[in-house]
Amino acid sequence: MTNQEPAGPAETATAERLSPVSRTALAVARVRAYESARPAPLFTDPYALAFVTAAGAPPRPEDARPGPFARRLLAHGILRTRHYDDRLLAAGARQVVVLAAGLDTRAHRLPWPDGTRLFELDLPPVLAFKDEVLAAHGARPRCDRTALPADLTDPGWPDLLAAAGFDPAQPTAWLAEGLLVYLDADQAARLLTTVGELSAPGSRLLVEQGRDVTRTPAEEGLTEMTSLWRGGLGPGTADWLDAHGWATRFTSLGDVATAHGRPLPAEAGATTSGFLEAVRA
């Protein structure tokens, strides 16, 4: 089966079992498929279109004639992917944990150093759908990948991670891409507290700078996703991390766009969006 071939019945049935929050991973895959098909893409995800096709979702964001906010989210998703790709590899950690991994395929597409162990955590239906599609396309990871079915709001997830071979004494690169906005403030604080407890000195955490979700524009085609946003720690995410044993650095979305020669959509205006890289003291 190639990336362009239609999904079989088993794949579609699996995708239908995803929860509303989990199905947002398909929107991210659609963004990555869109960018991968462009001339001179900022990254290439060879499996993104396979996920979208298997789920029966529209293959490209532009098919829905996106409005201004959708175009901002598209640019954000593309730049975020490339930024996190670069920062994960630059971290130099041989132990990587992707929280709420969704349909992320960095284990399969990035040139990891020899000896890298990568753990992916997400709900069982998400990982089942993902692994079925990857297996159908003969995908092989480029590191030692371990997929762990887990609910990150369940306090037992660190035990699953430890049982799979995670070593808290080693520096870890943590990725929480597009995750905190779907949690409320208490859930986000508990999750990040646990991450801190599992992080040896020198560990790194990659996460978005929070936003005030009460100011999210209401735009047709996006409310199914944005209605799920709870805000996490909001604009105070960096302050919270700095007060809990991390040293944070902020990189604005505009700076990432400039670095890669990708001007932001005009409607983005003076955006305060960006990314945090926190180092464990």
PDB file of C-alpha atoms in Angstrom:
ATOM      1  CA  MET A   1       0.000   0.000   0.000  1.00  0.00           C
ATOM      2  CA  THR A   2       1.279   3.506  -0.830  1.00  0.00           C
ATOM      3  CA  ASN A   3       0.451   6.764   0.922  1.00  0.00           C
ATOM      4  CA  GLN A   4      -2.083   7.577  -1.787  1.00  0.00           C
ATOM      5  CA  GLU A   5      -4.063   4.355  -1.609  1.00  0.00           C
ATOM      6  CA  PRO A   6      -7.430   4.332   0.207  1.00  0.00           C
ATOM      7  CA  ALA A   7      -7.729   2.929   3.686  1.00  0.00           C
ATOM      8  CA  GLY A   8      -9.057  -0.530   4.293  1.00  0.00           C
ATOM      9  CA  PRO A   9     -12.099  -1.138   6.496  1.00  0.00           C
ATOM     10  CA  ALA A  10      -9.998  -2.073   9.525  1.00  0.00           C
ATOM     11  CA  GLU A  11      -8.073   1.224   9.418  1.00  0.00           C
ATOM     12  CA  THR A  12     -11.224   3.330   9.145  1.00  0.00           C
ATOM     13  CA  ALA A  13     -12.907   1.447  11.983  1.00  0.00           C
ATOM     14  CA  THR A  14      -9.870   2.034  14.191  1.00  0.00           C
ATOM     15  CA  ALA A  15      -9.869   5.778  13.467  1.00  0.00           C
ATOM     16  CA  GLU A  16     -13.531   6.002  14.419  1.00  0.00           C
ATOM     17  CA  ARG A  17     -12.690   4.794  17.924  1.00  0.00           C
ATOM     18  CA  LEU A  18     -10.631   7.916  18.644  1.00  0.00           C
ATOM     19  CA  SER A  19     -11.970  10.368  21.212  1.00  0.00           C
ATOM     20  CA  PRO A  20     -12.681  13.974  20.163  1.00  0.00           C
ATOM     21  CA  VAL A  21      -9.372  15.152  21.633  1.00  0.00           C
ATOM     22  CA  SER A  22      -7.471  12.285  20.021  1.00  0.00           C
ATOM     23  CA  ARG A  23      -8.988  13.088  16.645  1.00  0.00           C
ATOM     24  CA  THR A  24      -7.259  16.464  16.742  1.00  0.00           C
ATOM     25  CA  ALA A  25      -4.104  14.488  15.948  1.00  0.00           C
ATOM     26  CA  LEU A  26      -5.566  13.980  12.480  1.00  0.00           C
ATOM     27  CA  ALA A  27      -5.671  17.757  12.008  1.00  0.00           C
ATOM     28  CA  VAL A  28      -1.970  17.904  12.861  1.00  0.00           C
ATOM     29  CA  ALA A  29      -1.252  15.055  10.440  1.00  0.00           C
ATOM     30  CA  ARG A  30      -3.156  16.941   7.740  1.00  0.00           C
ATOM     31  CA  VAL A  31      -0.945  19.993   8.300  1.00  0.00           C
ATOM     32  CA  ARG A  32       2.189  17.853   8.041  1.00  0.00           C
ATOM     33  CA  ALA A  33       0.927  16.154   4.905  1.00  0.00           C
ATOM     34  CA  TYR A  34       0.239  19.565   3.370  1.00  0.00           C
ATOM     35  CA  GLU A  35       3.738  20.850   4.119  1.00  0.00           C
ATOM     36  CA  SER A  36       5.409  17.619   3.003  1.00  0.00           C
ATOM     37  CA  ALA A  37       3.800  17.993  -0.440  1.00  0.00           C
ATOM     38  CA  ARG A  38       5.013  21.565  -0.960  1.00  0.00           C
ATOM     39  CA  PRO A  39       8.133  22.500  -2.942  1.00  0.00           C
ATOM     40  CA  ALA A  40      11.107  22.874  -0.577  1.00  0.00           C
ATOM     41  CA  PRO A  41       9.206  21.799   2.553  1.00  0.00           C
ATOM     42  CA  LEU A  42      10.516  22.647   6.010  1.00  0.00           C
ATOM     43  CA  PHE A  43      10.200  18.949   6.845  1.00  0.00           C
ATOM     44  CA  THR A  44       8.991  15.767   5.200  1.00  0.00           C
ATOM     45  CA  ASP A  45       6.659  13.414   7.022  1.00  0.00           C
ATOM     46  CA  PRO A  46       6.244  10.396   4.710  1.00  0.00           C
ATOM     47  CA  TYR A  47       3.406   8.935   6.792  1.00  0.00           C
ATOM     48  CA  ALA A  48       1.222  11.972   7.505  1.00  0.00           C
ATOM     49  CA  LEU A  49      -0.907  11.530   4.395  1.00  0.00           C
ATOM     50  CA  ALA A  50      -1.296   7.828   5.174  1.00  0.00           C
ATOM     51  CA  PHE A  51      -2.947   8.668   8.513  1.00  0.00           C
ATOM     52  CA  VAL A  52      -5.265  11.192   6.921  1.00  0.00           C
ATOM     53  CA  THR A  53      -6.217   8.824   4.123  1.00  0.00           C
ATOM     54  CA  ALA A  54      -6.773   5.909   6.483  1.00  0.00           C
ATOM     55  CA  ALA A  55      -9.124   8.037   8.577  1.00  0.00           C
ATOM     56  CA  GLY A  56     -11.077   9.257   5.548  1.00  0.00           C
ATOM     57  CA  ALA A  57     -10.305  12.894   6.395  1.00  0.00           C
ATOM     58  CA  PRO A  58      -9.866  15.670   3.788  1.00  0.00           C
ATOM     59  CA  PRO A  59      -6.242  15.456   2.634  1.00  0.00           C
ATOM     60  CA  ARG A  60      -5.291  19.150   2.652  1.00  0.00           C
ATOM     61  CA  PRO A  61      -6.171  22.100   4.923  1.00  0.00           C
ATOM     62  CA  GLU A  62      -7.007  24.323   1.955  1.00  0.00           C
ATOM     63  CA  ASP A  63      -9.840  21.999   0.884  1.00  0.00           C
ATOM     64  CA  ALA A  64     -11.933  23.575   3.621  1.00  0.00           C
ATOM     65  CA  ARG A  65     -11.183  27.159   2.433  1.00  0.00           C
ATOM     66  CA  PRO A  66      -9.681  28.188   5.766  1.00  0.00           C
ATOM     67  CA  GLY A  67     -10.419  31.520   7.378  1.00  0.00           C
ATOM     68  CA  PRO A  68      -7.845  33.865   8.941  1.00  0.00           C
ATOM     69  CA  PHE A  69      -7.486  31.965  12.202  1.00  0.00           C
ATOM     70  CA  ALA A  70      -7.164  28.631  10.395  1.00  0.00           C
ATOM     71  CA  ARG A  71      -4.373  30.075   8.255  1.00  0.00           C
ATOM     72  CA  ARG A  72      -2.613  31.227  11.408  1.00  0.00           C
ATOM     73  CA  LEU A  73      -2.925  27.761  12.914  1.00  0.00           C
ATOM     74  CA  LEU A  74      -1.610  26.191   9.706  1.00  0.00           C
ATOM     75  CA  ALA A  75       1.492  28.382   9.756  1.00  0.00           C
ATOM     76  CA  HIS A  76       1.918  27.728  13.471  1.00  0.00           C
ATOM     77  CA  GLY A  77       1.671  23.951  13.011  1.00  0.00           C
ATOM     78  CA  ILE A  78       4.252  23.910  10.224  1.00  0.00           C
ATOM     79  CA  LEU A  79       6.759  26.097  12.046  1.00  0.00           C
ATOM     80  CA  ARG A  80       6.195  24.278  15.332  1.00  0.00           C
ATOM     81  CA  THR A  81       6.989  20.934  13.739  1.00  0.00           C
ATOM     82  CA  ARG A  82      10.265  22.156  12.269  1.00  0.00           C
ATOM     83  CA  HIS A  83      11.259  24.001  15.445  1.00  0.00           C
ATOM     84  CA  TYR A  84      10.731  20.950  17.638  1.00  0.00           C
ATOM     85  CA  ASP A  85      12.516  18.719  15.118  1.00  0.00           C
ATOM     86  CA  ASP A  86      15.579  20.938  15.362  1.00  0.00           C
ATOM     87  CA  ARG A  87      15.495  21.375  19.126  1.00  0.00           C
ATOM     88  CA  LEU A  88      15.033  17.668  19.874  1.00  0.00           C
ATOM     89  CA  LEU A  89      18.074  16.772  17.797  1.00  0.00           C
ATOM     90  CA  ALA A  90      20.097  19.650  19.251  1.00  0.00           C
ATOM     91  CA  ALA A  91      19.303  18.479  22.798  1.00  0.00           C
ATOM     92  CA  GLY A  92      21.641  15.529  22.304  1.00  0.00           C
ATOM     93  CA  ALA A  93      19.713  13.369  24.781  1.00  0.00           C
ATOM     94  CA  ARG A  94      19.740   9.631  24.262  1.00  0.00           C
ATOM     95  CA  GLN A  95      16.418   9.363  26.114  1.00  0.00           C
ATOM     96  CA  VAL A  96      13.385  11.082  24.580  1.00  0.00           C
ATOM     97  CA  VAL A  97       9.776  11.080  25.791  1.00  0.00           C
ATOM     98  CA  VAL A  98       6.932  12.302  23.579  1.00  0.00           C
ATOM     99  CA  LEU A  99       3.875  13.046  25.711  1.00  0.00           C
ATOM    100  CA  ALA A 100       0.486  12.659  24.015  1.00  0.00           C
ATOM    101  CA  ALA A 101       2.403  11.549  20.929  1.00  0.00           C
ATOM    102  CA  GLY A 102      -0.661  11.335  18.709  1.00  0.00           C
ATOM    103  CA  LEU A 103       0.371  10.647  15.113  1.00  0.00           C
ATOM    104  CA  ASP A 104       3.879  12.015  15.570  1.00  0.00           C
ATOM    105  CA  THR A 105       6.420  10.075  13.478  1.00  0.00           C
ATOM    106  CA  ARG A 106       9.669  11.633  14.638  1.00  0.00           C
ATOM    107  CA  ALA A 107      10.854   8.190  15.733  1.00  0.00           C
ATOM    108  CA  HIS A 108      10.652   7.170  12.067  1.00  0.00           C
ATOM    109  CA  ARG A 109      11.765  10.285  10.210  1.00  0.00           C
ATOM    110  CA  LEU A 110      14.489  12.061  12.220  1.00  0.00           C
ATOM    111  CA  PRO A 111      18.188  11.063  12.088  1.00  0.00           C
ATOM    112  CA  TRP A 112      18.585  10.088  15.733  1.00  0.00           C
ATOM    113  CA  PRO A 113      22.053   9.416  17.174  1.00  0.00           C
ATOM    114  CA  ASP A 114      22.926   5.791  17.778  1.00  0.00           C
ATOM    115  CA  GLY A 115      21.621   4.528  21.091  1.00  0.00           C
ATOM    116  CA  THR A 116      18.610   6.840  21.286  1.00  0.00           C
ATOM    117  CA  ARG A 117      15.593   5.453  23.142  1.00  0.00           C
ATOM    118  CA  LEU A 118      12.293   7.170  22.386  1.00  0.00           C
ATOM    119  CA  PHE A 119       9.112   6.605  24.395  1.00  0.00           C
ATOM    120  CA  GLU A 120       5.705   7.592  23.031  1.00  0.00           C
ATOM    121  CA  LEU A 121       2.745   7.893  25.417  1.00  0.00           C
ATOM    122  CA  ASP A 122      -0.871   8.268  24.356  1.00  0.00           C
ATOM    123  CA  LEU A 123      -4.266   6.631  24.731  1.00  0.00           C
ATOM    124  CA  PRO A 124      -4.566   3.033  23.492  1.00  0.00           C
ATOM    125  CA  PRO A 125      -6.857   3.724  20.473  1.00  0.00           C
ATOM    126  CA  VAL A 126      -4.484   6.410  19.190  1.00  0.00           C
ATOM    127  CA  LEU A 127      -1.421   4.189  19.314  1.00  0.00           C
ATOM    128  CA  ALA A 128      -3.367   1.238  17.865  1.00  0.00           C
ATOM    129  CA  PHE A 129      -4.497   3.293  14.859  1.00  0.00           C
ATOM    130  CA  LYS A 130      -1.037   4.744  14.416  1.00  0.00           C
ATOM    131  CA  ASP A 131       0.761   1.404  14.570  1.00  0.00           C
ATOM    132  CA  GLU A 132      -1.700  -0.239  12.172  1.00  0.00           C
ATOM    133  CA  VAL A 133      -1.102   2.430   9.558  1.00  0.00           C
ATOM    134  CA  LEU A 134       2.665   2.446  10.061  1.00  0.00           C
ATOM    135  CA  ALA A 135       2.786  -1.345   9.789  1.00  0.00           C
ATOM    136  CA  ALA A 136       0.725  -1.251   6.585  1.00  0.00           C
ATOM    137  CA  HIS A 137       3.335   1.070   5.082  1.00  0.00           C
ATOM    138  CA  GLY A 138       6.350  -0.919   6.267  1.00  0.00           C
ATOM    139  CA  ALA A 139       7.568   1.927   8.488  1.00  0.00           C
ATOM    140  CA  ARG A 140      10.682   1.259  10.553  1.00  0.00           C
ATOM    141  CA  PRO A 141      11.827   3.516  13.411  1.00  0.00           C
ATOM    142  CA  ARG A 142      15.266   5.084  13.290  1.00  0.00           C
ATOM    143  CA  CYS A 143      15.773   4.673  17.028  1.00  0.00           C
ATOM    144  CA  ASP A 144      14.717   2.302  19.807  1.00  0.00           C
ATOM    145  CA  ARG A 145      10.999   3.218  19.934  1.00  0.00           C
ATOM    146  CA  THR A 146       8.623   2.127  22.698  1.00  0.00           C
ATOM    147  CA  ALA A 147       4.918   3.000  22.428  1.00  0.00           C
ATOM    148  CA  LEU A 148       3.137   3.040  25.788  1.00  0.00           C
ATOM    149  CA  PRO A 149      -0.685   3.156  25.990  1.00  0.00           C
ATOM    150  CA  ALA A 150      -1.310   5.543  28.868  1.00  0.00           C
ATOM    151  CA  ASP A 151      -3.632   8.262  30.127  1.00  0.00           C
ATOM    152  CA  LEU A 152      -1.533  11.232  31.209  1.00  0.00           C
ATOM    153  CA  THR A 153      -4.222  12.337  33.658  1.00  0.00           C
ATOM    154  CA  ASP A 154      -3.779   8.986  35.461  1.00  0.00           C
ATOM    155  CA  PRO A 155      -1.054   9.259  38.148  1.00  0.00           C
ATOM    156  CA  GLY A 156       0.176   5.762  37.268  1.00  0.00           C
ATOM    157  CA  TRP A 157       1.757   6.656  33.923  1.00  0.00           C
ATOM    158  CA  PRO A 158       5.283   7.126  35.364  1.00  0.00           C
ATOM    159  CA  ASP A 159       5.195   3.521  36.564  1.00  0.00           C
ATOM    160  CA  LEU A 160       4.474   2.350  33.010  1.00  0.00           C
ATOM    161  CA  LEU A 161       7.367   4.439  31.763  1.00  0.00           C
ATOM    162  CA  ALA A 162       9.752   3.015  34.357  1.00  0.00           C
ATOM    163  CA  ALA A 163       8.650  -0.553  33.624  1.00  0.00           C
ATOM    164  CA  ALA A 164       9.462   0.033  29.945  1.00  0.00           C
ATOM    165  CA  GLY A 165      13.052   0.949  30.785  1.00  0.00           C
ATOM    166  CA  PHE A 166      12.951   4.714  31.304  1.00  0.00           C
ATOM    167  CA  ASP A 167      15.875   5.840  33.483  1.00  0.00           C
ATOM    168  CA  PRO A 168      15.157   9.001  35.542  1.00  0.00           C
ATOM    169  CA  ALA A 169      18.865   9.311  36.337  1.00  0.00           C
ATOM    170  CA  GLN A 170      19.636  10.107  32.697  1.00  0.00           C
ATOM    171  CA  PRO A 171      18.942  13.485  31.071  1.00  0.00           C
ATOM    172  CA  THR A 172      15.744  13.350  29.060  1.00  0.00           C
ATOM    173  CA  ALA A 173      14.343  15.404  26.205  1.00  0.00           C
ATOM    174  CA  TRP A 174      10.602  15.801  26.817  1.00  0.00           C
ATOM    175  CA  LEU A 175       8.202  16.937  24.122  1.00  0.00           C
ATOM    176  CA  ALA A 176       4.699  18.142  25.003  1.00  0.00           C
ATOM    177  CA  GLU A 177       3.596  19.366  21.586  1.00  0.00           C
ATOM    178  CA  GLY A 178       0.100  20.835  21.434  1.00  0.00           C
ATOM    179  CA  LEU A 179      -0.813  19.146  24.720  1.00  0.00           C
ATOM    180  CA  LEU A 180      -1.216  21.623  27.571  1.00  0.00           C
ATOM    181  CA  VAL A 181      -3.953  23.639  25.877  1.00  0.00           C
ATOM    182  CA  TYR A 182      -6.261  20.603  26.206  1.00  0.00           C
ATOM    183  CA  LEU A 183      -5.688  20.422  29.989  1.00  0.00           C
ATOM    184  CA  ASP A 184      -7.000  22.700  32.696  1.00  0.00           C
ATOM    185  CA  ALA A 185      -4.540  24.532  34.940  1.00  0.00           C
ATOM    186  CA  ASP A 186      -4.543  21.889  37.690  1.00  0.00           C
ATOM    187  CA  GLN A 187      -4.044  19.029  35.234  1.00  0.00           C
ATOM    188  CA  ALA A 188      -1.217  20.870  33.502  1.00  0.00           C
ATOM    189  CA  ALA A 189       0.500  21.657  36.799  1.00  0.00           C
ATOM    190  CA  ARG A 190       0.259  18.035  37.958  1.00  0.00           C
ATOM    191  CA  LEU A 191       1.650  16.750  34.673  1.00  0.00           C
ATOM    192  CA  LEU A 192       4.575  19.159  34.643  1.00  0.00           C
ATOM    193  CA  THR A 193       5.292  18.482  38.311  1.00  0.00           C
ATOM    194  CA  THR A 194       5.600  14.784  37.494  1.00  0.00           C
ATOM    195  CA  VAL A 195       7.826  15.529  34.507  1.00  0.00           C
ATOM    196  CA  GLY A 196      10.067  17.569  36.780  1.00  0.00           C
ATOM    197  CA  GLU A 197      10.290  14.730  39.295  1.00  0.00           C
ATOM    198  CA  LEU A 198      11.394  12.372  36.513  1.00  0.00           C
ATOM    199  CA  SER A 199      13.962  14.766  35.039  1.00  0.00           C
ATOM    200  CA  ALA A 200      17.659  14.527  35.819  1.00  0.00           C
ATOM    201  CA  PRO A 201      19.690  17.754  35.752  1.00  0.00           C
ATOM    202  CA  GLY A 202      20.231  18.844  32.166  1.00  0.00           C
ATOM    203  CA  SER A 203      16.917  17.426  30.963  1.00  0.00           C
ATOM    204  CA  ARG A 204      14.987  19.584  28.499  1.00  0.00           C
ATOM    205  CA  LEU A 205      11.286  20.206  28.073  1.00  0.00           C
ATOM    206  CA  LEU A 206       9.808  21.555  24.833  1.00  0.00           C
ATOM    207  CA  VAL A 207       6.345  23.070  25.080  1.00  0.00           C
ATOM    208  CA  GLU A 208       4.344  25.955  23.654  1.00  0.00           C
ATOM    209  CA  GLN A 209       4.028  29.278  25.408  1.00  0.00           C
ATOM    210  CA  GLY A 210       0.448  29.235  26.695  1.00  0.00           C
ATOM    211  CA  ARG A 211      -2.389  31.355  25.337  1.00  0.00           C
ATOM    212  CA  ASP A 212      -5.516  32.947  26.729  1.00  0.00           C
ATOM    213  CA  VAL A 213      -8.097  30.615  25.214  1.00  0.00           C
ATOM    214  CA  THR A 214     -10.969  32.896  26.220  1.00  0.00           C
ATOM    215  CA  ARG A 215      -9.910  35.122  23.323  1.00  0.00           C
ATOM    216  CA  THR A 216      -9.942  32.346  20.726  1.00  0.00           C
ATOM    217  CA  PRO A 217     -11.789  33.474  17.562  1.00  0.00           C
ATOM    218  CA  ALA A 218     -14.929  31.546  16.669  1.00  0.00           C
ATOM    219  CA  GLU A 219     -14.344  30.341  13.126  1.00  0.00           C
ATOM    220  CA  GLU A 220     -16.345  27.838  11.107  1.00  0.00           C
ATOM    221  CA  GLY A 221     -14.579  24.510  10.798  1.00  0.00           C
ATOM    222  CA  LEU A 222     -12.444  25.003  13.904  1.00  0.00           C
ATOM    223  CA  THR A 223     -14.918  24.944  16.761  1.00  0.00           C
ATOM    224  CA  GLU A 224     -14.812  21.147  17.019  1.00  0.00           C
ATOM    225  CA  MET A 225     -11.167  21.550  18.011  1.00  0.00           C
ATOM    226  CA  THR A 226     -11.092  24.899  19.811  1.00  0.00           C
ATOM    227  CA  SER A 227     -14.092  24.017  21.981  1.00  0.00           C
ATOM    228  CA  LEU A 228     -11.838  21.391  23.594  1.00  0.00           C
ATOM    229  CA  TRP A 229      -9.191  23.907  24.618  1.00  0.00           C
ATOM    230  CA  ARG A 230      -8.922  24.378  28.382  1.00  0.00           C
ATOM    231  CA  GLY A 231      -5.896  26.667  28.387  1.00  0.00           C
ATOM    232  CA  GLY A 232      -3.404  24.776  30.542  1.00  0.00           C
ATOM    233  CA  LEU A 233      -1.225  27.264  32.422  1.00  0.00           C
ATOM    234  CA  GLY A 234      -1.944  29.958  29.849  1.00  0.00           C
ATOM    235  CA  PRO A 235       0.469  32.864  29.314  1.00  0.00           C
ATOM    236  CA  GLY A 236       2.049  32.087  32.688  1.00  0.00           C
ATOM    237  CA  THR A 237       3.576  28.788  31.555  1.00  0.00           C
ATOM    238  CA  ALA A 238       7.159  30.083  31.533  1.00  0.00           C
ATOM    239  CA  ASP A 239       6.759  31.693  34.952  1.00  0.00           C
ATOM    240  CA  TRP A 240       5.420  28.427  36.369  1.00  0.00           C
ATOM    241  CA  LEU A 241       8.346  26.443  34.975  1.00  0.00           C
ATOM    242  CA  ASP A 242      10.908  28.952  36.233  1.00  0.00           C
ATOM    243  CA  ALA A 243       9.379  28.682  39.715  1.00  0.00           C
ATOM    244  CA  HIS A 244       9.517  24.880  39.667  1.00  0.00           C
ATOM    245  CA  GLY A 245      13.129  24.020  38.941  1.00  0.00           C
ATOM    246  CA  TRP A 246      13.447  24.882  35.251  1.00  0.00           C
ATOM    247  CA  ALA A 247      15.226  27.664  33.376  1.00  0.00           C
ATOM    248  CA  THR A 248      13.179  28.641  30.332  1.00  0.00           C
ATOM    249  CA  ARG A 249      14.013  30.281  27.026  1.00  0.00           C
ATOM    250  CA  PHE A 250      11.330  31.712  24.760  1.00  0.00           C
ATOM    251  CA  THR A 251      11.497  31.680  20.960  1.00  0.00           C
ATOM    252  CA  SER A 252       8.771  33.631  19.214  1.00  0.00           C
ATOM    253  CA  LEU A 253       6.818  32.238  16.295  1.00  0.00           C
ATOM    254  CA  GLY A 254       7.958  35.250  14.290  1.00  0.00           C
ATOM    255  CA  ASP A 255      11.622  34.450  14.937  1.00  0.00           C
ATOM    256  CA  VAL A 256      11.124  30.857  13.776  1.00  0.00           C
ATOM    257  CA  ALA A 257       9.317  32.103  10.668  1.00  0.00           C
ATOM    258  CA  THR A 258      12.122  34.540   9.865  1.00  0.00           C
ATOM    259  CA  ALA A 259      14.812  31.917  10.412  1.00  0.00           C
ATOM    260  CA  HIS A 260      13.191  29.665   7.817  1.00  0.00           C
ATOM    261  CA  GLY A 261      12.142  32.335   5.342  1.00  0.00           C
ATOM    262  CA  ARG A 262       8.447  31.742   5.902  1.00  0.00           C
ATOM    263  CA  PRO A 263       6.630  35.044   6.489  1.00  0.00           C
ATOM    264  CA  LEU A 264       3.620  34.708   8.750  1.00  0.00           C
ATOM    265  CA  PRO A 265       0.153  35.364   7.280  1.00  0.00           C
ATOM    266  CA  ALA A 266      -0.680  39.073   7.355  1.00  0.00           C
ATOM    267  CA  GLU A 267      -3.648  38.405   9.626  1.00  0.00           C
ATOM    268  CA  ALA A 268      -1.317  36.984  12.296  1.00  0.00           C
ATOM    269  CA  GLY A 269      -0.424  40.557  13.251  1.00  0.00           C
ATOM    270  CA  ALA A 270       1.834  41.073  16.258  1.00  0.00           C
ATOM    271  CA  THR A 271       1.432  37.548  17.566  1.00  0.00           C
ATOM    272  CA  THR A 272       2.832  36.628  20.970  1.00  0.00           C
ATOM    273  CA  SER A 273       2.825  32.910  20.131  1.00  0.00           C
ATOM    274  CA  GLY A 274       6.012  30.970  20.547  1.00  0.00           C
ATOM    275  CA  PHE A 275       7.859  28.080  22.084  1.00  0.00           C
ATOM    276  CA  LEU A 276       9.544  27.357  25.390  1.00  0.00           C
ATOM    277  CA  GLU A 277      12.652  25.291  25.933  1.00  0.00           C
ATOM    278  CA  ALA A 278      13.141  24.594  29.622  1.00  0.00           C
ATOM    279  CA  VAL A 279      16.325  23.114  31.077  1.00  0.00           C
ATOM    280  CA  ARG A 280      16.223  21.275  34.396  1.00  0.00           C
ATOM    281  CA  ALA A 281      18.522  22.837  36.958  1.00  0.00           C
TER     282      ALA A 281
END
